PDB file of C-alpha atoms in Angstrom:
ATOM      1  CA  UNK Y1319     -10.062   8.817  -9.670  1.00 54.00           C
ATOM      2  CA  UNK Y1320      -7.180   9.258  -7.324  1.00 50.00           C
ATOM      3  CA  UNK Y1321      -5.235   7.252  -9.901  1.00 52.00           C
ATOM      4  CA  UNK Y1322      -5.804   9.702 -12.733  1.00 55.00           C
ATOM      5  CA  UNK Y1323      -5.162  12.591 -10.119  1.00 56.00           C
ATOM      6  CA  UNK Y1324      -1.976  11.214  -9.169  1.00 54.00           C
ATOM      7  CA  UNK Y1325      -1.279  10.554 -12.564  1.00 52.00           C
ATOM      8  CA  UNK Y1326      -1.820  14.431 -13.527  1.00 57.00           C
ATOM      9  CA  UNK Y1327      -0.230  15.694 -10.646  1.00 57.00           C
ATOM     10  CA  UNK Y1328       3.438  13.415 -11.478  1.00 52.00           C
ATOM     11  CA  UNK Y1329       3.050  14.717 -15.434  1.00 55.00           C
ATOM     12  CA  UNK Y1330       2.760  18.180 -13.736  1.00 53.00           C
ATOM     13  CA  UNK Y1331       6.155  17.580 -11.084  1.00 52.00           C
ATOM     14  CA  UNK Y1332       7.754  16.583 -14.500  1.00 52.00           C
ATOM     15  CA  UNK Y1333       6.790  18.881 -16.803  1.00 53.00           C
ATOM     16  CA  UNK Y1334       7.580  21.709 -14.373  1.00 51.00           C
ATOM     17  CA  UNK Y1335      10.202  24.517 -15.248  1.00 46.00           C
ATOM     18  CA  UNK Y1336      12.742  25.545 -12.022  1.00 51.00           C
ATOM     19  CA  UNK Y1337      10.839  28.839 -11.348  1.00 49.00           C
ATOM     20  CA  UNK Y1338       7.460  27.051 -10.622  1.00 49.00           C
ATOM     21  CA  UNK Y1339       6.107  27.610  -7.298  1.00 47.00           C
ATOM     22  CA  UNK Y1340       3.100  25.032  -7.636  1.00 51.00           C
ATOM     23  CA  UNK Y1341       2.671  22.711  -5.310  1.00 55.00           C
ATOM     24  CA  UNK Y1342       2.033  18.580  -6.735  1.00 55.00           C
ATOM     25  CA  UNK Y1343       0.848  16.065  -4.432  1.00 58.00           C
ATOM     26  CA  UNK Y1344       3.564  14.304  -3.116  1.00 66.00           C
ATOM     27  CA  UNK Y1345       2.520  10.517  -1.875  1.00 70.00           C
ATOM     28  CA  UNK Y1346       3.456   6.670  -2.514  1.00 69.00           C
ATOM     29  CA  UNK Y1347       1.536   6.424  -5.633  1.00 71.00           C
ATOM     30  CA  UNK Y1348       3.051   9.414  -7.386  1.00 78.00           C
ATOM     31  CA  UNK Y1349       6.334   7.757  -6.715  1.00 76.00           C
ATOM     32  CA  UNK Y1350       5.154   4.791  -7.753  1.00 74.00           C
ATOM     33  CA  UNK Y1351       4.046   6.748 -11.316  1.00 78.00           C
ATOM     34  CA  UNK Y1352       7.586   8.536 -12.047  1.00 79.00           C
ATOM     35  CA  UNK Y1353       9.108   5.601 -11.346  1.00 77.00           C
ATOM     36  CA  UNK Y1354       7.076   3.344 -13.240  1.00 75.00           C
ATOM     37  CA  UNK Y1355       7.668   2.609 -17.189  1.00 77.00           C
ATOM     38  CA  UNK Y1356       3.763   1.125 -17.657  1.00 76.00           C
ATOM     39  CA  UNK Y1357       1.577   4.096 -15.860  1.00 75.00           C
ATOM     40  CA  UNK Y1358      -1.457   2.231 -17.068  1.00 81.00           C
ATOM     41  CA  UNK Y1359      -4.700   2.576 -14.858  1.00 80.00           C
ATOM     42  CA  UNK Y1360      -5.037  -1.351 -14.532  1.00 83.00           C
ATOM     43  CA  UNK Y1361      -1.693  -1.539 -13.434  1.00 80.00           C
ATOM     44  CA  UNK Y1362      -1.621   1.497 -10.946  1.00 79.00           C
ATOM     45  CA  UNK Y1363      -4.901  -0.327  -9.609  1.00 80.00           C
ATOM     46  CA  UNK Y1364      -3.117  -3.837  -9.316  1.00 78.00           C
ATOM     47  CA  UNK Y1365      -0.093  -1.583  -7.387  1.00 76.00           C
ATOM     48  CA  UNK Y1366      -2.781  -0.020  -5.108  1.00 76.00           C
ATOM     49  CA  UNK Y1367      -4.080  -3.155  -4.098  1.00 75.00           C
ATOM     50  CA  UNK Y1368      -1.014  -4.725  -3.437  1.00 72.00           C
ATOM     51  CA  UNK Y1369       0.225  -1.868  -1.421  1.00 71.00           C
ATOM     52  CA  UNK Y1370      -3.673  -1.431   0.791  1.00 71.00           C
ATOM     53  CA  UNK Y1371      -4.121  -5.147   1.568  1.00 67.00           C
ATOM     54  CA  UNK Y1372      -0.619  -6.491   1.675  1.00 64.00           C
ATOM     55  CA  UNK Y1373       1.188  -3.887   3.001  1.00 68.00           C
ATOM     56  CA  UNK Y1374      -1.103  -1.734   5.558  1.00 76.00           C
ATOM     57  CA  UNK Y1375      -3.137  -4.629   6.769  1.00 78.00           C
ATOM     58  CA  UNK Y1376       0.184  -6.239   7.948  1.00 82.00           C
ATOM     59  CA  UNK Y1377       1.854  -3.409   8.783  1.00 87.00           C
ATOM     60  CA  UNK Y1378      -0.825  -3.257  11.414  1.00 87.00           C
ATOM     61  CA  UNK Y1379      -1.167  -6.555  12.985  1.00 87.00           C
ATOM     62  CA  UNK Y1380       2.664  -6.120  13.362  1.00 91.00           C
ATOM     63  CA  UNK Y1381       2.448  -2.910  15.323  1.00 93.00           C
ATOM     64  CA  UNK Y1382      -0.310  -4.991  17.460  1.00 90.00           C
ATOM     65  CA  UNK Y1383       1.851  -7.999  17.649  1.00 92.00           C
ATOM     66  CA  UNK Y1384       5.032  -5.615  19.282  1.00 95.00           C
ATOM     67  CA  UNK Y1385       2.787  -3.124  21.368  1.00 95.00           C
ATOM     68  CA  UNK Y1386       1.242  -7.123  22.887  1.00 91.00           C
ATOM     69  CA  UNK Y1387       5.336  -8.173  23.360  1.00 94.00           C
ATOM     70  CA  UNK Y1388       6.145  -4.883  25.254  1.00 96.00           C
ATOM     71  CA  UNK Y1389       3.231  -4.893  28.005  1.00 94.00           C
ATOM     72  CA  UNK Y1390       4.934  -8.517  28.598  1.00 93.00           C
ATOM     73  CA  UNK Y1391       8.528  -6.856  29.027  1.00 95.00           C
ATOM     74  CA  UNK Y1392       8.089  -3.182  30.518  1.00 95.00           C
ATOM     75  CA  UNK Y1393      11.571  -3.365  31.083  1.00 96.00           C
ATOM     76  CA  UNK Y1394      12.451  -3.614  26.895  1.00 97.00           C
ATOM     77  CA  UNK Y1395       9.702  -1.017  26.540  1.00 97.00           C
ATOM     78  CA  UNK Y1396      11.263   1.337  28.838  1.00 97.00           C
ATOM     79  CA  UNK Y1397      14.639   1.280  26.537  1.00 97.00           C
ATOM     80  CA  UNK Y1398      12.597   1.404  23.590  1.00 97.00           C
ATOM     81  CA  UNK Y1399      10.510   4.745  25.138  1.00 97.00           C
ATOM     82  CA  UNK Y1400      14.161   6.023  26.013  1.00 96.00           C
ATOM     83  CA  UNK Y1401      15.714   6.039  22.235  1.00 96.00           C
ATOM     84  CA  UNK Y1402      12.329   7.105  20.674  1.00 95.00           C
ATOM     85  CA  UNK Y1403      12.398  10.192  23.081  1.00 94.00           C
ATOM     86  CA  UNK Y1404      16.122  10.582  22.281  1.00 92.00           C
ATOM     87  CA  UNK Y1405      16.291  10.470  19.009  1.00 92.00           C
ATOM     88  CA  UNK Y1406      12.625  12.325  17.804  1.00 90.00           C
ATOM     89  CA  UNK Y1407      13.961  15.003  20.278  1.00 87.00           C
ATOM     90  CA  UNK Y1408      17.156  15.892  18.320  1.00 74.00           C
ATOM     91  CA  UNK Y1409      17.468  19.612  16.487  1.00 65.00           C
ATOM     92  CA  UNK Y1410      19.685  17.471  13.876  1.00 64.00           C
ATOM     93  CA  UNK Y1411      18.784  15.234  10.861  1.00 68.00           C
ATOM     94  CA  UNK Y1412      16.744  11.800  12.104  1.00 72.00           C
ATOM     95  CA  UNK Y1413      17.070   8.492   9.812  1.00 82.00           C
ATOM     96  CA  UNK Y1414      14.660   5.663  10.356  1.00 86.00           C
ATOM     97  CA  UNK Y1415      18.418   3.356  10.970  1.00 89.00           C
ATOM     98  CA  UNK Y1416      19.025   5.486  14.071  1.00 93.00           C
ATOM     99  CA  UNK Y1417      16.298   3.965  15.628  1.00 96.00           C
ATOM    100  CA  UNK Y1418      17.932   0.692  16.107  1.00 97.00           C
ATOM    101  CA  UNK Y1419      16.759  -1.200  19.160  1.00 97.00           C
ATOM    102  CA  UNK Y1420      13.179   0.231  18.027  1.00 97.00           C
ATOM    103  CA  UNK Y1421      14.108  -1.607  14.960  1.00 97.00           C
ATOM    104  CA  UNK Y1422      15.383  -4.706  16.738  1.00 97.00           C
ATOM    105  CA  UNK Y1423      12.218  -5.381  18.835  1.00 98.00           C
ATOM    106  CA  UNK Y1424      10.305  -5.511  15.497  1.00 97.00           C
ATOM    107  CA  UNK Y1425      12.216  -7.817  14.533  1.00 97.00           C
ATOM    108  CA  UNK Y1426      12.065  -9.666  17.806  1.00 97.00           C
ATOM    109  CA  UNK Y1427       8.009  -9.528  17.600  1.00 96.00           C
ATOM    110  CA  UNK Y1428       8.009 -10.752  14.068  1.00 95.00           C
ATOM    111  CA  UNK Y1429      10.388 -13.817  14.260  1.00 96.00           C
ATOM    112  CA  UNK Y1430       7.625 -14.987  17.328  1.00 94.00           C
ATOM    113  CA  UNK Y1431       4.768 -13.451  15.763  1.00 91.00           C
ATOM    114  CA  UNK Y1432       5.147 -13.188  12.377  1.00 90.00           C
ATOM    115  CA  UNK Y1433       1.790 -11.644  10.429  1.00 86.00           C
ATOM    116  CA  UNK Y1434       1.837 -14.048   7.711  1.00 85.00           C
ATOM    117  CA  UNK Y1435       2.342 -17.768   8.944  1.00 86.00           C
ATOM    118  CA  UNK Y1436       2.938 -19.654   6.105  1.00 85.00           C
ATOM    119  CA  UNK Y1437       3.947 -19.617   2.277  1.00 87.00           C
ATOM    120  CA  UNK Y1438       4.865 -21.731  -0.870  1.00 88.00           C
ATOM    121  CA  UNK Y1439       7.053 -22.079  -3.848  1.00 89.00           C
ATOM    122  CA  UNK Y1440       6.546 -24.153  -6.693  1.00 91.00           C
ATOM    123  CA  UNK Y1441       9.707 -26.448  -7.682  1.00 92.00           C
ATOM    124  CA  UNK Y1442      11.170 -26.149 -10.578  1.00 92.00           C
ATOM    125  CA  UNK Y1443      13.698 -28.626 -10.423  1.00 94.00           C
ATOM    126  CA  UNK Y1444      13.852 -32.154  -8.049  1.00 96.00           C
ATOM    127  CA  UNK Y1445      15.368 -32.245  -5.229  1.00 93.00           C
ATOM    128  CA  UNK Y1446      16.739 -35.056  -2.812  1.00 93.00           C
ATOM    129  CA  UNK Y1447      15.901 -33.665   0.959  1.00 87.00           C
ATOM    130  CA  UNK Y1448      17.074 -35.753   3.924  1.00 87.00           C
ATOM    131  CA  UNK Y1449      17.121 -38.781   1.921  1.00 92.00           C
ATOM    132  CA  UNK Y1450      13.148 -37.869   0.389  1.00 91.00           C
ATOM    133  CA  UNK Y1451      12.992 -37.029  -3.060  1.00 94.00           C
ATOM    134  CA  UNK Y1452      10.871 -33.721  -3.614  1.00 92.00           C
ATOM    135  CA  UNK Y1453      10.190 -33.896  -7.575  1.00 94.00           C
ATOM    136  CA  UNK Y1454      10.022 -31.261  -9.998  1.00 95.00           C
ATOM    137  CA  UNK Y1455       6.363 -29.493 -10.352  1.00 94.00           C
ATOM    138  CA  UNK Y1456       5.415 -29.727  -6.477  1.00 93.00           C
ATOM    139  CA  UNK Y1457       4.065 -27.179  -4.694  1.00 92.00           C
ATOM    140  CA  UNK Y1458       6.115 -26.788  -1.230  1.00 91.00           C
ATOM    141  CA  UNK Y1459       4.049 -24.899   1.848  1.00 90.00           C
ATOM    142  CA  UNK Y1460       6.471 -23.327   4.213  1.00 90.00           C
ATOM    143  CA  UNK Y1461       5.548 -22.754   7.794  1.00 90.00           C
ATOM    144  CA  UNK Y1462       7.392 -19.514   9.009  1.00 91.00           C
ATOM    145  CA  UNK Y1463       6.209 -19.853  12.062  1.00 90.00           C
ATOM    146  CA  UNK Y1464       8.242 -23.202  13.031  1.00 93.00           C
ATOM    147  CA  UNK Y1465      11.048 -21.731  11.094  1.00 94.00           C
ATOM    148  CA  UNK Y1466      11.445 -18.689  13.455  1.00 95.00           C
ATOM    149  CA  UNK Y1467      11.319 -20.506  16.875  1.00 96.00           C
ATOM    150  CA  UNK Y1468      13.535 -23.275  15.403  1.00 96.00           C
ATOM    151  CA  UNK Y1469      16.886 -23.859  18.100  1.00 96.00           C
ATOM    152  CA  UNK Y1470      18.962 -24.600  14.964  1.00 94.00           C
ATOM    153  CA  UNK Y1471      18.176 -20.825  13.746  1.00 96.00           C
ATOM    154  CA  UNK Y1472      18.281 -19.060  16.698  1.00 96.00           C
ATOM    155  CA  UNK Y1473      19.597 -19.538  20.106  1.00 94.00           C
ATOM    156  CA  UNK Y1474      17.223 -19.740  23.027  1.00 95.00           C
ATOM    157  CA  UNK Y1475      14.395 -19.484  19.961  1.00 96.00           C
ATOM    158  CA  UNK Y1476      11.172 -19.139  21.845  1.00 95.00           C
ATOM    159  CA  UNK Y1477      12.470 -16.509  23.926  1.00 96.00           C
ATOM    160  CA  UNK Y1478      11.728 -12.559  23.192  1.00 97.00           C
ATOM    161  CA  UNK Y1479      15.362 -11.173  23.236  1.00 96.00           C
ATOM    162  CA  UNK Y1480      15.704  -8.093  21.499  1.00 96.00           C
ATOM    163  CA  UNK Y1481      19.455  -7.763  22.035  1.00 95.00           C
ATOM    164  CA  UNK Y1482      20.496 -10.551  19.869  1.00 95.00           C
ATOM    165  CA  UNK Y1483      19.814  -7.764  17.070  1.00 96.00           C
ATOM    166  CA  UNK Y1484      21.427  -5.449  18.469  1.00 96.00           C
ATOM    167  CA  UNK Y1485      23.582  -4.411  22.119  1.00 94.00           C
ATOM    168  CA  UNK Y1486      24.760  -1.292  23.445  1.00 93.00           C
ATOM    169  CA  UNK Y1487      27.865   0.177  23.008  1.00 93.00           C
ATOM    170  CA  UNK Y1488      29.233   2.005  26.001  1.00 93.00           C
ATOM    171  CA  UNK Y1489      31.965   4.622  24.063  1.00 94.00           C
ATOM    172  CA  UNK Y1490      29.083   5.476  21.373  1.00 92.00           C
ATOM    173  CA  UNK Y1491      26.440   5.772  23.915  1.00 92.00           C
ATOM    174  CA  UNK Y1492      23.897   4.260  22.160  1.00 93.00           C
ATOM    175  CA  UNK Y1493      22.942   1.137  20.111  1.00 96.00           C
ATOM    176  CA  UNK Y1494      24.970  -0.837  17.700  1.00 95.00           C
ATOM    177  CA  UNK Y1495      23.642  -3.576  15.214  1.00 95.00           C
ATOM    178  CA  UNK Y1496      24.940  -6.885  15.913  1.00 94.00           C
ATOM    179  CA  UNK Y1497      27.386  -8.746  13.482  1.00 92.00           C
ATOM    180  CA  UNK Y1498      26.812 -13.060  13.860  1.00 89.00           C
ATOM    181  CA  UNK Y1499      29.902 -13.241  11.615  1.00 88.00           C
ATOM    182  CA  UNK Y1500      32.347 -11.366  13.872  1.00 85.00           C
ATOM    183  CA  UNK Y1501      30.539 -11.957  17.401  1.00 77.00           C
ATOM    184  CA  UNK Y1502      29.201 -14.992  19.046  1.00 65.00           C
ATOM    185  CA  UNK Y1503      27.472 -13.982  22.410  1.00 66.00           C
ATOM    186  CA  UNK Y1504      26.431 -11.176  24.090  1.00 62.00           C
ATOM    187  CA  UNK Y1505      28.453 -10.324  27.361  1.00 57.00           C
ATOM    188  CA  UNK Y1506      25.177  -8.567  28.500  1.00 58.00           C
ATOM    189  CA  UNK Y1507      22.809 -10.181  30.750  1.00 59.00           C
ATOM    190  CA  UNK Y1508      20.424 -12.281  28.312  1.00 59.00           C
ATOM    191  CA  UNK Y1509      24.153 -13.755  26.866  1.00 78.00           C
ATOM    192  CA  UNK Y1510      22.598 -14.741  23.552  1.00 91.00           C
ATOM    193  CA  UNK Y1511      24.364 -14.945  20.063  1.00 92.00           C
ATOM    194  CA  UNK Y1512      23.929 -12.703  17.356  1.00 93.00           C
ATOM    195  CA  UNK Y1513      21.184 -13.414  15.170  1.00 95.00           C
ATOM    196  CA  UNK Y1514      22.078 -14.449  11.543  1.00 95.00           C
ATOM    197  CA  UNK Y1515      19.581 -11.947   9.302  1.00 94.00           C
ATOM    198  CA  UNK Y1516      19.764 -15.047   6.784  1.00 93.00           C
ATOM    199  CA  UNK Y1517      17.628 -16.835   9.375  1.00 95.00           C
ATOM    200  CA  UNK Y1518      15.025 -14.240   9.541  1.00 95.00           C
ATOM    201  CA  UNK Y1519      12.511 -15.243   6.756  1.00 91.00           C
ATOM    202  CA  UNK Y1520       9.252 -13.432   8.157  1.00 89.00           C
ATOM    203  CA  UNK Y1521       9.205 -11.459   4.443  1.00 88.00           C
ATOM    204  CA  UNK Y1522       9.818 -14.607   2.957  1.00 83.00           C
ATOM    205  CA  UNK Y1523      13.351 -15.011   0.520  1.00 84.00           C
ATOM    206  CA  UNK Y1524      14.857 -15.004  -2.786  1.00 81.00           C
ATOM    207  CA  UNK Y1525      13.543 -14.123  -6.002  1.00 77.00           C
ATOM    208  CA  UNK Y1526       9.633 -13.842  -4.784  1.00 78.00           C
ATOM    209  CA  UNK Y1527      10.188 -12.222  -1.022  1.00 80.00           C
ATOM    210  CA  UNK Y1528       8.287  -9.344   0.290  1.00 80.00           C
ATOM    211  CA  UNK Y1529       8.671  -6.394  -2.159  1.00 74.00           C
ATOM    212  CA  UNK Y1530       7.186  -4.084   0.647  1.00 75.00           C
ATOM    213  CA  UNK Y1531       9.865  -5.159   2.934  1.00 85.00           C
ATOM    214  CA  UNK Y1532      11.635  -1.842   3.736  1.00 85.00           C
ATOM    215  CA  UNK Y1533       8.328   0.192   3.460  1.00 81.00           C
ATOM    216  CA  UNK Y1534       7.075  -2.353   5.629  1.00 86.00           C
ATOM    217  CA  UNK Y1535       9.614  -1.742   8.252  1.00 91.00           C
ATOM    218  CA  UNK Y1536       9.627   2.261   8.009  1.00 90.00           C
ATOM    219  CA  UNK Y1537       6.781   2.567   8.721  1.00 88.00           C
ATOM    220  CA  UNK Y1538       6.518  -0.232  11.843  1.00 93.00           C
ATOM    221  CA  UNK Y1539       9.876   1.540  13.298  1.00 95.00           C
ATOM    222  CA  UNK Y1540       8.411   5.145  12.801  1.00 92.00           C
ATOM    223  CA  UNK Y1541       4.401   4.386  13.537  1.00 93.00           C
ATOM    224  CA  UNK Y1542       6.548   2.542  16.849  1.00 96.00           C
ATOM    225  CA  UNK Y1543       8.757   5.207  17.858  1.00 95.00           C
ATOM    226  CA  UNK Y1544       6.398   8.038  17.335  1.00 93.00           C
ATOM    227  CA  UNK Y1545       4.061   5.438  20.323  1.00 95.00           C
ATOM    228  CA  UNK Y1546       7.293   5.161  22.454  1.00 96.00           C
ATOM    229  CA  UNK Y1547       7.801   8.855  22.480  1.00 94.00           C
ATOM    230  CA  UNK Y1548       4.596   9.928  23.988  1.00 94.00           C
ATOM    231  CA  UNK Y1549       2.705   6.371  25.488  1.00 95.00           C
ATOM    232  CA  UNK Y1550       3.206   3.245  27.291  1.00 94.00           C
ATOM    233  CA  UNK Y1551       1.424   0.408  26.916  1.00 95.00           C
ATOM    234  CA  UNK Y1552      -0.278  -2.417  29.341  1.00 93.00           C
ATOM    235  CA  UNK Y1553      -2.396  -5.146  28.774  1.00 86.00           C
ATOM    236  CA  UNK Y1554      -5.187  -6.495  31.110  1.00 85.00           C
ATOM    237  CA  UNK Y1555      -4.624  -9.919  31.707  1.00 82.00           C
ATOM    238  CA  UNK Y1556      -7.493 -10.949  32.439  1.00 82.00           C
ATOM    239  CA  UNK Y1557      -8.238 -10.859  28.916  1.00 80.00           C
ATOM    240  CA  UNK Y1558      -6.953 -13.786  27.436  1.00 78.00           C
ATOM    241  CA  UNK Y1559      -5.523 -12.809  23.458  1.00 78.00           C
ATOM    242  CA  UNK Y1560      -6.914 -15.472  20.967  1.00 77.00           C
ATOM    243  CA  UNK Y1561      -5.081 -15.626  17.551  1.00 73.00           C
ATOM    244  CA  UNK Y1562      -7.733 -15.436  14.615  1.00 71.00           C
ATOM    245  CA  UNK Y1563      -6.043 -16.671  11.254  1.00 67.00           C
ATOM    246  CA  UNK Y1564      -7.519 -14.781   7.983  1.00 63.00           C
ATOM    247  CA  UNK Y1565      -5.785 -16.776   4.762  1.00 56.00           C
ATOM    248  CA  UNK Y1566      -1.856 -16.798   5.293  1.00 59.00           C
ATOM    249  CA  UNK Y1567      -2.226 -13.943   8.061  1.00 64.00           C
ATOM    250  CA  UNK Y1568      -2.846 -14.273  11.644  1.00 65.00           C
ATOM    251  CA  UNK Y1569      -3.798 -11.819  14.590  1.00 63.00           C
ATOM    252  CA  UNK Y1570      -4.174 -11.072  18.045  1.00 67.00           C
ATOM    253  CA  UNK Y1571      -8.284 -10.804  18.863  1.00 66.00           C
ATOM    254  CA  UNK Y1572      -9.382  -9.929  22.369  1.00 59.00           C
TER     255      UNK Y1572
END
């Protein structure tokens, strides 16, 4: 039903002469329709499903996973209070990408903690790997999770380090994204490189990666700073987190 309703409301948006002054619904799905060339329901069903179970789910544990890192670090979630309250606060335009060390400590939580632990890719060719030959057909499980604490990807790996995402520059007043190719350490206190994005494989890569990524991350960065702005957060500890694993996905359970 809300498929056919979206479905009626997006022929309405397009049909829809400049003088109109009726109101459509405006949400994912009806994007999803005018954008789409095969509007059929078992395909806008298949879409809905991919966007409810992988995309909110995650999206959640994620926000769990950072709001868990910043009662560890109330220093990091002082800054990160300080630019949500800055930027939500201005009378001008706001872009999610001004909200960059928000951003960065997402990124931070999900290279340590990333929602989905694990995935595979079927080879379609054979490959010789540190002297092992992988052949053609195989099915190959990745763990993310050793990937992302790995020294050889990141410096000082197992450490939560927001600033190798990003630093702060002192003319701009504010904070800059990081460039590996052009800078090597940080002349801040933490004195950690720049993080290579290519590195960062918590939505996967290549051909079959995450194709919620950047909704993913809107909405982490704004469901984050819209926290920051008005909350902090602390943990009892003593109430040990346990990590519950559901499938590929695992989560913090008290």
């Amino acid at each position: 039903e809300f498929a056919a309703s979206s479905k009626r409301d997006s022929s309405k948006s397009s049909n829809s002469k400049g003088g109109s002054s009726k109101k459509t619904r405006d949400n994912l799905l009806t994007h999803i329709i005018r954008a789409s060339t095969d509007n059929s329901d078992d395909n806008l069903v298949d879409m809905m499903k991919t966007i409810l179970f992988a995309g909110y789910e995650t999206t959640a544990i994620t926000i769990t996973f950072v709001l868990y890192n910043l009662t560890k670090y109330p220093e990091m979630q002082e800054l990160c209070c300080a630019e949500a309250r800055r930027i939500l606060q201005r009378d001008d335009s706001i872009t999610i990408s001004d909200l960059r060390y928000t951003r960065a400590v997402i990124l931070e939580s999900m290279r340590l903690n990333p929602t989905v632990v694990w995935t595979s890719r079927n080879l379609t060719k054979t490959i010789n790997l540190d002297g092992f030959e992988i052949p053609k057909g195989l099915r190959v499980v990745i763990p993310l999770t050793k990937l992302l604490v790995d020294e050889r990807n990141f410096e000082r790996a197992k450490e939560f380090i927001p600033t190798r995402w990003v630093r702060w520059n002192e003319e701009k007043n504010e904070w800059v994204e990081r460039d590996h190719r052009k800078e090597s350490t940080d002349h801040g206190p933490e004195a950690v490189s720049a993080a290579d994005p290519a590195n960062f494989l918590a939505f996967s890569d290549g051909a079959r990666d995450c194709v919620g990524k950047r909704l993913a991350m809107n909405e982490s960065t704004v469901a984050l700073a819209s926290l920051m702005k008005h909350f902090r957060v602390s943990y009892d500890e003593s109430k040990p987190v346990e990590m519950k694993r559901r499938l590929t996905s695992w989560f913090p359970h008290e």
